[in-house]
Amino acid sequence: MNLQAESLKAQDDDEAGAGITRRQFLVRAAAGGGFMLGVTLPGLGKLGDALAQSASRDVTAWIIVGADETITVQVPITEMGQGTMTGLATLAADQMQVDWRNVRVQHAPVDAAHGGANANVYRFRFTGGSMGMRLTAQLIQQTAANARQMLVNAAADLWHVSPAVCSVVPGAVTYVKSGSNSLSYGALATSASALPVVTNAPILSARTYAGAVSSPPRTDIPDKVNGAAKFGIDIFEAGMLFAAVKHSPAVGGTVSSVGSKPSGTVAMVRVGGNGSSTATGVAVVAATTWDAMNAVKRLSVNWAPPIDLASRDTNAIAARASALMDGGTALTAQSTGSVAAGMATSGAATIASTYSVPYLAHATLEPMNCTVRYTPGTSASAPRCEMWAPTQAPDTTLGTVKAMCPPNTDVSIVNTLLGCGFGRKFEQDFIVEAMQVAMACPGKLVKLTWPREQDFANDWFRPMALTRINAAVAPDGTIAAWSNRIVTPSIAVQRTRTPTTAPTTIDGEAVHGAISRTGYSDAGLPYRVPNSLVEWVWHDSPIPVGYWRSVGMSFNTFAVECAIDELAAAIGMDPIAFRRTNLVESRLGPVLDALVTLSNWNTKPASGRGRGVAIAAGFGSFVGQVAEISVNARSGAVTVNRVSCVIDCGTAMHRDAIKAQVEGAVAQALAATLWSQQTFVNGVPQVTNYNKYRTVKLRDMPQVDTQIIEGGGLGGVGEVGVPCLAPAIANAYASLFPTARRRSLPFFPGTTMGGL
């Protein structure tokens, strides 16, 4: 296959044989007379220094200057529809002062030179937590600035002048004292590749180049429209094999016995666990995906259920949560003053409310898939493993693959485009299964694709949560007391401890958005609460849980912002005025001011409509949303007519992408608020396809108006559009039906795609 890994591996082999040095590796000749430039990741302290001094060749970003005048930016962030690749390429184009039409962008290779020489120590490459721009912007800017300076140095050498008298014009270098001396980047590329590496060239202020544009066309969209884009599921080679998998119907079950291999198939492989007695599924390999999926349907498997099957039931999980709420051992996440004294404030109004949210599936449009060719070693050659994976964590995937292969295996991985991720494609289960299948079919390229039903049922679900808030508000509108007790499973416990051992320290994600922005996370309670107690009670449910868009903020912001609205209502105070009175997060002040204007808050909504507001601080950004809704008098169905969103994410790198992210977040959060959930009966997931996992249809999508405020620093965008919508809708509902507040999600459980 003419794929990226082939050419990069060949280059690595050639360079290793020539005894290439680290410096020579960082600047090397590329096809067509160009050059490639990289920098080591800054800001790693002692770890970074140690890596820089070693021969590990850790490089996280490349700028490739082609003789054809193209500038290719290689980025360590996975493109899964969020537009980060375009945003980072914009920064590079600005620093190099090149025409956007000449800019290309692609995933950096997953190899020792691009962010993961030692995957057990240094795992930089991941995409999530709204960290794409925050982790990588400075890196890309510095890399591009260094490339610009090296091109200037190359021109100066050719003209025998000082670089100080040379300047950059769009895509070229000129000699200041002689307008006739000008060389394009492409013409300078070969010469630049022979010069010493520049590591600290001055970074230009953003958009200083007159031709730079703040929101250029997305680089990935044209190929996605014309079908040329290659997602993981698109990898194809004539003669390759295809696999599908069947997992235990009950979460946590293992394979007891398997019937004979279905006729017309190539292989049958136990997968998951260690592939033998603890296998969690069986894969079938066939000539086509259709054949493989049909074969697993008729596959006869006897399953051994988990011994704690009764605890893997939605009703049992809810009952356990209630018991833990009343009597479970709590860890204190935040404590200030005296809640009891605050609750006894003279003339105070109080609330005591309980909020609940369900498990959620990721429901990515592209199901889990991975393509692998494993070639065993011979007396003359080492084993080789080639992989094409739609992963949010390529360095972790590299470590997973190396751990499964013999020590001397030559591993190459291509990180493909993702058809959605939302945190699901951090996980390694589908990677492990693809490796197990490929190793059972040596020398063959095999693509494993999970049927949609297996994808829904074998997720790492967004945790359920039960939250109880007792609070008091003084007559002057200030919060007098705040007690928040959160019962939820722990992603961290499932990954780092024996799942039955109670944790002794706080899981930051469990209290994400519920405490002040200190200690555990950058998402915090934005209000002044002089008398507060925030507790976390670990729920020991064995249902697998994982990272879902905005993680803990997706359930904590719902409880917090609904309770804040209830406090405002208890004293008859305007919800936005109440928030402003108690606000401690200063950057949310301008957000609220802008939100009042954008949403027409101070005007009465149209007849039959209600408005609700919610705000949040997290992922380095500050956001507020107002939802305007209407309710069908006959069916009770809720229509979200309009969502107004104000976001301060620091420097806005690509304004159109920011707005698109907000709109996508609104769509996902809307479905989670009104319809989406995953339930279990004796461990068996009850939702296995979109027919029972109601998503937003075109007619459901509200008008979304987004206003961007540019504050300081650089914040994230992908996550923060989600948490505020559920409480904003719930608060809007309460404005229409004050005695019928919605404190549990979704509003309409059990809805199908043909329902509400």
PDB file of C-alpha atoms in Angstrom, residues 438-673:
ATOM      1  CA  ALA A 438      -4.009 -10.140  12.891  1.00  0.00           C
ATOM      2  CA  MET A 439      -1.547 -12.320  14.785  1.00  0.00           C
ATOM      3  CA  ALA A 440      -3.844 -15.278  14.112  1.00  0.00           C
ATOM      4  CA  CYS A 441      -3.693 -14.464  10.371  1.00  0.00           C
ATOM      5  CA  PRO A 442       0.057 -13.870   9.854  1.00  0.00           C
ATOM      6  CA  GLY A 443       1.103 -11.897   6.815  1.00  0.00           C
ATOM      7  CA  LYS A 444      -2.450 -10.851   5.968  1.00  0.00           C
ATOM      8  CA  LEU A 445      -3.873  -7.367   6.200  1.00  0.00           C
ATOM      9  CA  VAL A 446      -6.973  -7.686   8.404  1.00  0.00           C
ATOM     10  CA  LYS A 447      -9.504  -5.022   9.267  1.00  0.00           C
ATOM     11  CA  LEU A 448     -11.562  -5.590  12.404  1.00  0.00           C
ATOM     12  CA  THR A 449     -14.871  -3.709  12.529  1.00  0.00           C
ATOM     13  CA  TRP A 450     -17.256  -3.899  15.455  1.00  0.00           C
ATOM     14  CA  PRO A 451     -20.889  -4.263  14.390  1.00  0.00           C
ATOM     15  CA  ARG A 452     -22.930  -1.312  15.612  1.00  0.00           C
ATOM     16  CA  GLU A 453     -24.696  -3.466  18.194  1.00  0.00           C
ATOM     17  CA  GLN A 454     -21.361  -4.502  19.687  1.00  0.00           C
ATOM     18  CA  ASP A 455     -20.181  -0.897  19.679  1.00  0.00           C
ATOM     19  CA  PHE A 456     -23.171   0.353  21.699  1.00  0.00           C
ATOM     20  CA  ALA A 457     -23.189  -2.560  24.130  1.00  0.00           C
ATOM     21  CA  ASN A 458     -19.455  -2.706  24.843  1.00  0.00           C
ATOM     22  CA  ASP A 459     -18.700   0.935  25.480  1.00  0.00           C
ATOM     23  CA  TRP A 460     -16.794   2.615  28.284  1.00  0.00           C
ATOM     24  CA  PHE A 461     -19.835   4.581  29.351  1.00  0.00           C
ATOM     25  CA  ARG A 462     -20.140   8.099  30.725  1.00  0.00           C
ATOM     26  CA  PRO A 463     -20.655   7.459  34.473  1.00  0.00           C
ATOM     27  CA  MET A 464     -24.063   7.745  36.069  1.00  0.00           C
ATOM     28  CA  ALA A 465     -24.305  10.189  38.967  1.00  0.00           C
ATOM     29  CA  LEU A 466     -26.606  10.977  41.846  1.00  0.00           C
ATOM     30  CA  THR A 467     -26.171  14.400  43.466  1.00  0.00           C
ATOM     31  CA  ARG A 468     -27.801  15.953  46.495  1.00  0.00           C
ATOM     32  CA  ILE A 469     -27.485  19.689  47.106  1.00  0.00           C
ATOM     33  CA  ASN A 470     -28.640  21.368  50.309  1.00  0.00           C
ATOM     34  CA  ALA A 471     -28.162  25.123  50.202  1.00  0.00           C
ATOM     35  CA  ALA A 472     -29.336  28.371  51.748  1.00  0.00           C
ATOM     36  CA  VAL A 473     -29.620  31.899  50.380  1.00  0.00           C
ATOM     37  CA  ALA A 474     -29.671  34.961  52.584  1.00  0.00           C
ATOM     38  CA  PRO A 475     -32.310  37.690  52.116  1.00  0.00           C
ATOM     39  CA  ASP A 476     -29.714  39.903  50.376  1.00  0.00           C
ATOM     40  CA  GLY A 477     -29.306  37.289  47.631  1.00  0.00           C
ATOM     41  CA  THR A 478     -25.942  35.867  48.713  1.00  0.00           C
ATOM     42  CA  ILE A 479     -25.355  32.151  49.092  1.00  0.00           C
ATOM     43  CA  ALA A 480     -25.167  31.408  52.816  1.00  0.00           C
ATOM     44  CA  ALA A 481     -24.521  27.662  52.708  1.00  0.00           C
ATOM     45  CA  TRP A 482     -23.723  25.043  50.102  1.00  0.00           C
ATOM     46  CA  SER A 483     -23.557  21.274  50.634  1.00  0.00           C
ATOM     47  CA  ASN A 484     -23.032  19.067  47.594  1.00  0.00           C
ATOM     48  CA  ARG A 485     -22.776  15.268  47.923  1.00  0.00           C
ATOM     49  CA  ILE A 486     -21.908  13.424  44.702  1.00  0.00           C
ATOM     50  CA  VAL A 487     -22.294   9.661  44.250  1.00  0.00           C
ATOM     51  CA  THR A 488     -20.664   8.410  41.056  1.00  0.00           C
ATOM     52  CA  PRO A 489     -18.254   5.707  39.826  1.00  0.00           C
ATOM     53  CA  SER A 490     -14.628   6.546  39.171  1.00  0.00           C
ATOM     54  CA  ILE A 491     -12.855   6.287  35.842  1.00  0.00           C
ATOM     55  CA  ALA A 492      -9.521   6.488  37.653  1.00  0.00           C
ATOM     56  CA  VAL A 493     -10.345   3.676  40.094  1.00  0.00           C
ATOM     57  CA  GLN A 494     -11.279   1.313  37.271  1.00  0.00           C
ATOM     58  CA  ARG A 495      -7.937   1.978  35.590  1.00  0.00           C
ATOM     59  CA  THR A 496      -5.504   2.216  38.484  1.00  0.00           C
ATOM     60  CA  ARG A 497      -6.861   0.123  41.372  1.00  0.00           C
ATOM     61  CA  THR A 498      -8.526  -3.135  42.157  1.00  0.00           C
ATOM     62  CA  PRO A 499     -12.091  -2.152  41.243  1.00  0.00           C
ATOM     63  CA  THR A 500     -13.465  -3.429  44.562  1.00  0.00           C
ATOM     64  CA  THR A 501     -11.027  -1.385  46.666  1.00  0.00           C
ATOM     65  CA  ALA A 502     -12.440   1.924  47.841  1.00  0.00           C
ATOM     66  CA  PRO A 503     -10.278   4.917  46.913  1.00  0.00           C
ATOM     67  CA  THR A 504      -8.645   7.035  49.588  1.00  0.00           C
ATOM     68  CA  THR A 505      -8.096  10.112  47.433  1.00  0.00           C
ATOM     69  CA  ILE A 506     -10.426  12.266  45.356  1.00  0.00           C
ATOM     70  CA  ASP A 507     -10.973  11.448  41.695  1.00  0.00           C
ATOM     71  CA  GLY A 508     -10.769  14.887  40.099  1.00  0.00           C
ATOM     72  CA  GLU A 509     -13.203  13.938  37.344  1.00  0.00           C
ATOM     73  CA  ALA A 510     -15.842  12.932  39.898  1.00  0.00           C
ATOM     74  CA  VAL A 511     -15.925  16.497  41.261  1.00  0.00           C
ATOM     75  CA  HIS A 512     -15.131  18.190  37.940  1.00  0.00           C
ATOM     76  CA  GLY A 513     -16.993  21.510  37.957  1.00  0.00           C
ATOM     77  CA  ALA A 514     -18.330  21.123  41.502  1.00  0.00           C
ATOM     78  CA  ILE A 515     -15.504  22.667  43.518  1.00  0.00           C
ATOM     79  CA  SER A 516     -13.388  25.798  43.325  1.00  0.00           C
ATOM     80  CA  ARG A 517     -10.791  25.723  40.560  1.00  0.00           C
ATOM     81  CA  THR A 518      -7.939  24.582  42.763  1.00  0.00           C
ATOM     82  CA  GLY A 519      -6.302  21.270  43.404  1.00  0.00           C
ATOM     83  CA  TYR A 520      -8.215  18.814  41.275  1.00  0.00           C
ATOM     84  CA  SER A 521      -9.045  20.432  37.951  1.00  0.00           C
ATOM     85  CA  ASP A 522      -9.364  23.627  35.959  1.00  0.00           C
ATOM     86  CA  ALA A 523     -13.165  23.391  36.025  1.00  0.00           C
ATOM     87  CA  GLY A 524     -14.758  24.950  39.039  1.00  0.00           C
ATOM     88  CA  LEU A 525     -17.707  26.232  40.982  1.00  0.00           C
ATOM     89  CA  PRO A 526     -17.844  29.870  39.852  1.00  0.00           C
ATOM     90  CA  TYR A 527     -19.635  31.182  42.948  1.00  0.00           C
ATOM     91  CA  ARG A 528     -18.616  32.577  46.317  1.00  0.00           C
ATOM     92  CA  VAL A 529     -19.667  30.015  48.960  1.00  0.00           C
ATOM     93  CA  PRO A 530     -18.254  30.981  52.385  1.00  0.00           C
ATOM     94  CA  ASN A 531     -19.820  27.944  54.043  1.00  0.00           C
ATOM     95  CA  SER A 532     -19.400  24.920  51.816  1.00  0.00           C
ATOM     96  CA  LEU A 533     -18.932  21.173  51.861  1.00  0.00           C
ATOM     97  CA  VAL A 534     -18.450  19.156  48.671  1.00  0.00           C
ATOM     98  CA  GLU A 535     -18.170  15.388  49.120  1.00  0.00           C
ATOM     99  CA  TRP A 536     -17.625  12.476  46.779  1.00  0.00           C
ATOM    100  CA  VAL A 537     -18.924   8.989  47.500  1.00  0.00           C
ATOM    101  CA  TRP A 538     -17.459   6.310  45.256  1.00  0.00           C
ATOM    102  CA  HIS A 539     -20.067   4.121  43.568  1.00  0.00           C
ATOM    103  CA  ASP A 540     -18.644   0.628  43.158  1.00  0.00           C
ATOM    104  CA  SER A 541     -20.704  -0.334  40.105  1.00  0.00           C
ATOM    105  CA  PRO A 542     -18.652  -2.632  37.829  1.00  0.00           C
ATOM    106  CA  ILE A 543     -20.083  -1.132  34.608  1.00  0.00           C
ATOM    107  CA  PRO A 544     -17.070   0.091  32.571  1.00  0.00           C
ATOM    108  CA  VAL A 545     -16.817   3.883  32.572  1.00  0.00           C
ATOM    109  CA  GLY A 546     -14.718   6.209  30.469  1.00  0.00           C
ATOM    110  CA  TYR A 547     -14.158   9.718  29.258  1.00  0.00           C
ATOM    111  CA  TRP A 548     -17.169  11.311  27.577  1.00  0.00           C
ATOM    112  CA  ARG A 549     -17.248  14.830  26.193  1.00  0.00           C
ATOM    113  CA  SER A 550     -16.711  17.229  29.146  1.00  0.00           C
ATOM    114  CA  VAL A 551     -16.446  14.249  31.540  1.00  0.00           C
ATOM    115  CA  GLY A 552     -17.476  15.155  35.120  1.00  0.00           C
ATOM    116  CA  MET A 553     -18.680  18.601  34.124  1.00  0.00           C
ATOM    117  CA  SER A 554     -21.429  16.918  32.098  1.00  0.00           C
ATOM    118  CA  PHE A 555     -23.193  15.861  35.299  1.00  0.00           C
ATOM    119  CA  ASN A 556     -21.848  18.251  37.940  1.00  0.00           C
ATOM    120  CA  THR A 557     -22.728  21.408  36.016  1.00  0.00           C
ATOM    121  CA  PHE A 558     -26.265  20.091  35.579  1.00  0.00           C
ATOM    122  CA  ALA A 559     -26.728  19.742  39.349  1.00  0.00           C
ATOM    123  CA  VAL A 560     -24.923  22.964  40.283  1.00  0.00           C
ATOM    124  CA  GLU A 561     -26.651  25.236  37.785  1.00  0.00           C
ATOM    125  CA  CYS A 562     -30.097  23.801  38.473  1.00  0.00           C
ATOM    126  CA  ALA A 563     -29.558  24.318  42.213  1.00  0.00           C
ATOM    127  CA  ILE A 564     -28.390  27.894  41.626  1.00  0.00           C
ATOM    128  CA  ASP A 565     -31.612  28.540  39.728  1.00  0.00           C
ATOM    129  CA  GLU A 566     -33.621  27.035  42.555  1.00  0.00           C
ATOM    130  CA  LEU A 567     -31.923  29.362  45.036  1.00  0.00           C
ATOM    131  CA  ALA A 568     -32.728  32.360  42.853  1.00  0.00           C
ATOM    132  CA  ALA A 569     -36.347  31.247  42.594  1.00  0.00           C
ATOM    133  CA  ALA A 570     -36.557  30.758  46.366  1.00  0.00           C
ATOM    134  CA  ILE A 571     -36.120  34.510  46.886  1.00  0.00           C
ATOM    135  CA  GLY A 572     -37.775  35.620  43.643  1.00  0.00           C
ATOM    136  CA  MET A 573     -34.551  36.957  42.139  1.00  0.00           C
ATOM    137  CA  ASP A 574     -33.697  37.084  38.441  1.00  0.00           C
ATOM    138  CA  PRO A 575     -31.469  34.066  37.652  1.00  0.00           C
ATOM    139  CA  ILE A 576     -28.779  36.106  35.885  1.00  0.00           C
ATOM    140  CA  ALA A 577     -28.818  38.834  38.533  1.00  0.00           C
ATOM    141  CA  PHE A 578     -28.466  36.133  41.200  1.00  0.00           C
ATOM    142  CA  ARG A 579     -25.471  34.613  39.448  1.00  0.00           C
ATOM    143  CA  ARG A 580     -23.840  37.999  39.067  1.00  0.00           C
ATOM    144  CA  THR A 581     -24.382  38.753  42.773  1.00  0.00           C
ATOM    145  CA  ASN A 582     -22.588  35.566  43.826  1.00  0.00           C
ATOM    146  CA  LEU A 583     -19.989  35.375  41.063  1.00  0.00           C
ATOM    147  CA  VAL A 584     -16.368  34.866  42.071  1.00  0.00           C
ATOM    148  CA  GLU A 585     -15.060  33.932  38.618  1.00  0.00           C
ATOM    149  CA  SER A 586     -14.361  37.421  37.233  1.00  0.00           C
ATOM    150  CA  ARG A 587     -14.136  36.394  33.580  1.00  0.00           C
ATOM    151  CA  LEU A 588     -17.715  35.164  33.712  1.00  0.00           C
ATOM    152  CA  GLY A 589     -18.915  38.708  34.387  1.00  0.00           C
ATOM    153  CA  PRO A 590     -18.411  39.888  30.787  1.00  0.00           C
ATOM    154  CA  VAL A 591     -19.831  36.540  29.611  1.00  0.00           C
ATOM    155  CA  LEU A 592     -23.047  37.199  31.529  1.00  0.00           C
ATOM    156  CA  ASP A 593     -23.241  40.783  30.262  1.00  0.00           C
ATOM    157  CA  ALA A 594     -22.893  39.665  26.656  1.00  0.00           C
ATOM    158  CA  LEU A 595     -25.337  36.820  27.211  1.00  0.00           C
ATOM    159  CA  VAL A 596     -28.049  39.197  28.409  1.00  0.00           C
ATOM    160  CA  THR A 597     -27.820  41.124  25.136  1.00  0.00           C
ATOM    161  CA  LEU A 598     -27.346  38.133  22.822  1.00  0.00           C
ATOM    162  CA  SER A 599     -30.339  36.235  24.231  1.00  0.00           C
ATOM    163  CA  ASN A 600     -32.613  39.264  24.666  1.00  0.00           C
ATOM    164  CA  TRP A 601     -32.855  38.178  28.297  1.00  0.00           C
ATOM    165  CA  ASN A 602     -34.459  41.404  29.478  1.00  0.00           C
ATOM    166  CA  THR A 603     -37.319  41.119  26.999  1.00  0.00           C
ATOM    167  CA  LYS A 604     -40.290  38.843  27.515  1.00  0.00           C
ATOM    168  CA  PRO A 605     -40.090  35.673  25.370  1.00  0.00           C
ATOM    169  CA  ALA A 606     -42.807  34.881  22.866  1.00  0.00           C
ATOM    170  CA  SER A 607     -46.004  33.379  24.225  1.00  0.00           C
ATOM    171  CA  GLY A 608     -45.531  29.766  25.294  1.00  0.00           C
ATOM    172  CA  ARG A 609     -41.763  30.021  25.466  1.00  0.00           C
ATOM    173  CA  GLY A 610     -39.447  30.017  28.466  1.00  0.00           C
ATOM    174  CA  ARG A 611     -35.777  30.835  28.935  1.00  0.00           C
ATOM    175  CA  GLY A 612     -33.179  29.310  31.205  1.00  0.00           C
ATOM    176  CA  VAL A 613     -29.525  30.130  31.827  1.00  0.00           C
ATOM    177  CA  ALA A 614     -26.415  28.263  32.946  1.00  0.00           C
ATOM    178  CA  ILE A 615     -22.746  29.211  33.184  1.00  0.00           C
ATOM    179  CA  ALA A 616     -19.521  27.300  33.758  1.00  0.00           C
ATOM    180  CA  ALA A 617     -15.764  27.657  33.977  1.00  0.00           C
ATOM    181  CA  GLY A 618     -13.613  24.801  32.772  1.00  0.00           C
ATOM    182  CA  PHE A 619     -10.918  23.571  30.385  1.00  0.00           C
ATOM    183  CA  GLY A 620      -9.370  27.035  30.546  1.00  0.00           C
ATOM    184  CA  SER A 621     -12.524  28.689  29.170  1.00  0.00           C
ATOM    185  CA  PHE A 622     -15.631  30.473  30.422  1.00  0.00           C
ATOM    186  CA  VAL A 623     -19.063  29.930  28.930  1.00  0.00           C
ATOM    187  CA  GLY A 624     -22.686  30.857  29.373  1.00  0.00           C
ATOM    188  CA  GLN A 625     -25.763  29.587  27.567  1.00  0.00           C
ATOM    189  CA  VAL A 626     -29.409  30.603  27.447  1.00  0.00           C
ATOM    190  CA  ALA A 627     -31.885  28.044  26.126  1.00  0.00           C
ATOM    191  CA  GLU A 628     -35.256  29.214  24.842  1.00  0.00           C
ATOM    192  CA  ILE A 629     -37.793  26.391  24.730  1.00  0.00           C
ATOM    193  CA  SER A 630     -41.434  25.591  24.116  1.00  0.00           C
ATOM    194  CA  VAL A 631     -43.462  22.600  25.283  1.00  0.00           C
ATOM    195  CA  ASN A 632     -46.149  20.810  23.323  1.00  0.00           C
ATOM    196  CA  ALA A 633     -49.322  21.039  25.425  1.00  0.00           C
ATOM    197  CA  ARG A 634     -50.620  17.663  24.212  1.00  0.00           C
ATOM    198  CA  SER A 635     -47.553  15.419  24.112  1.00  0.00           C
ATOM    199  CA  GLY A 636     -45.303  17.265  26.546  1.00  0.00           C
ATOM    200  CA  ALA A 637     -42.466  17.185  24.005  1.00  0.00           C
ATOM    201  CA  VAL A 638     -39.840  19.872  24.512  1.00  0.00           C
ATOM    202  CA  THR A 639     -38.600  21.908  21.573  1.00  0.00           C
ATOM    203  CA  VAL A 640     -35.430  23.916  22.015  1.00  0.00           C
ATOM    204  CA  ASN A 641     -36.029  26.869  19.736  1.00  0.00           C
ATOM    205  CA  ARG A 642     -32.872  28.842  20.302  1.00  0.00           C
ATOM    206  CA  VAL A 643     -29.573  28.568  22.147  1.00  0.00           C
ATOM    207  CA  SER A 644     -27.510  31.682  22.815  1.00  0.00           C
ATOM    208  CA  CYS A 645     -23.910  30.974  23.770  1.00  0.00           C
ATOM    209  CA  VAL A 646     -21.136  33.323  24.856  1.00  0.00           C
ATOM    210  CA  ILE A 647     -17.669  31.821  25.193  1.00  0.00           C
ATOM    211  CA  ASP A 648     -14.394  33.297  26.398  1.00  0.00           C
ATOM    212  CA  CYS A 649     -11.710  30.860  25.323  1.00  0.00           C
ATOM    213  CA  GLY A 650      -8.839  33.303  25.483  1.00  0.00           C
ATOM    214  CA  THR A 651      -7.269  33.910  22.093  1.00  0.00           C
ATOM    215  CA  ALA A 652      -9.652  32.762  19.363  1.00  0.00           C
ATOM    216  CA  MET A 653      -7.411  30.913  16.920  1.00  0.00           C
ATOM    217  CA  HIS A 654     -10.110  30.011  14.378  1.00  0.00           C
ATOM    218  CA  ARG A 655     -13.448  31.679  15.046  1.00  0.00           C
ATOM    219  CA  ASP A 656     -15.452  29.637  12.558  1.00  0.00           C
ATOM    220  CA  ALA A 657     -14.160  26.392  14.085  1.00  0.00           C
ATOM    221  CA  ILE A 658     -15.073  27.636  17.557  1.00  0.00           C
ATOM    222  CA  LYS A 659     -18.637  28.325  16.456  1.00  0.00           C
ATOM    223  CA  ALA A 660     -18.840  24.930  14.762  1.00  0.00           C
ATOM    224  CA  GLN A 661     -17.633  23.253  17.951  1.00  0.00           C
ATOM    225  CA  VAL A 662     -20.303  25.025  19.986  1.00  0.00           C
ATOM    226  CA  GLU A 663     -23.012  24.005  17.534  1.00  0.00           C
ATOM    227  CA  GLY A 664     -21.874  20.374  17.586  1.00  0.00           C
ATOM    228  CA  ALA A 665     -21.760  20.405  21.378  1.00  0.00           C
ATOM    229  CA  VAL A 666     -25.299  21.782  21.512  1.00  0.00           C
ATOM    230  CA  ALA A 667     -26.529  18.955  19.273  1.00  0.00           C
ATOM    231  CA  GLN A 668     -24.867  16.279  21.397  1.00  0.00           C
ATOM    232  CA  ALA A 669     -25.937  17.829  24.709  1.00  0.00           C
ATOM    233  CA  LEU A 670     -29.498  18.285  23.463  1.00  0.00           C
ATOM    234  CA  ALA A 671     -29.866  14.553  22.789  1.00  0.00           C
ATOM    235  CA  ALA A 672     -28.338  13.715  26.179  1.00  0.00           C
ATOM    236  CA  THR A 673     -30.722  16.120  27.921  1.00  0.00           C
TER     237      THR A 673
END
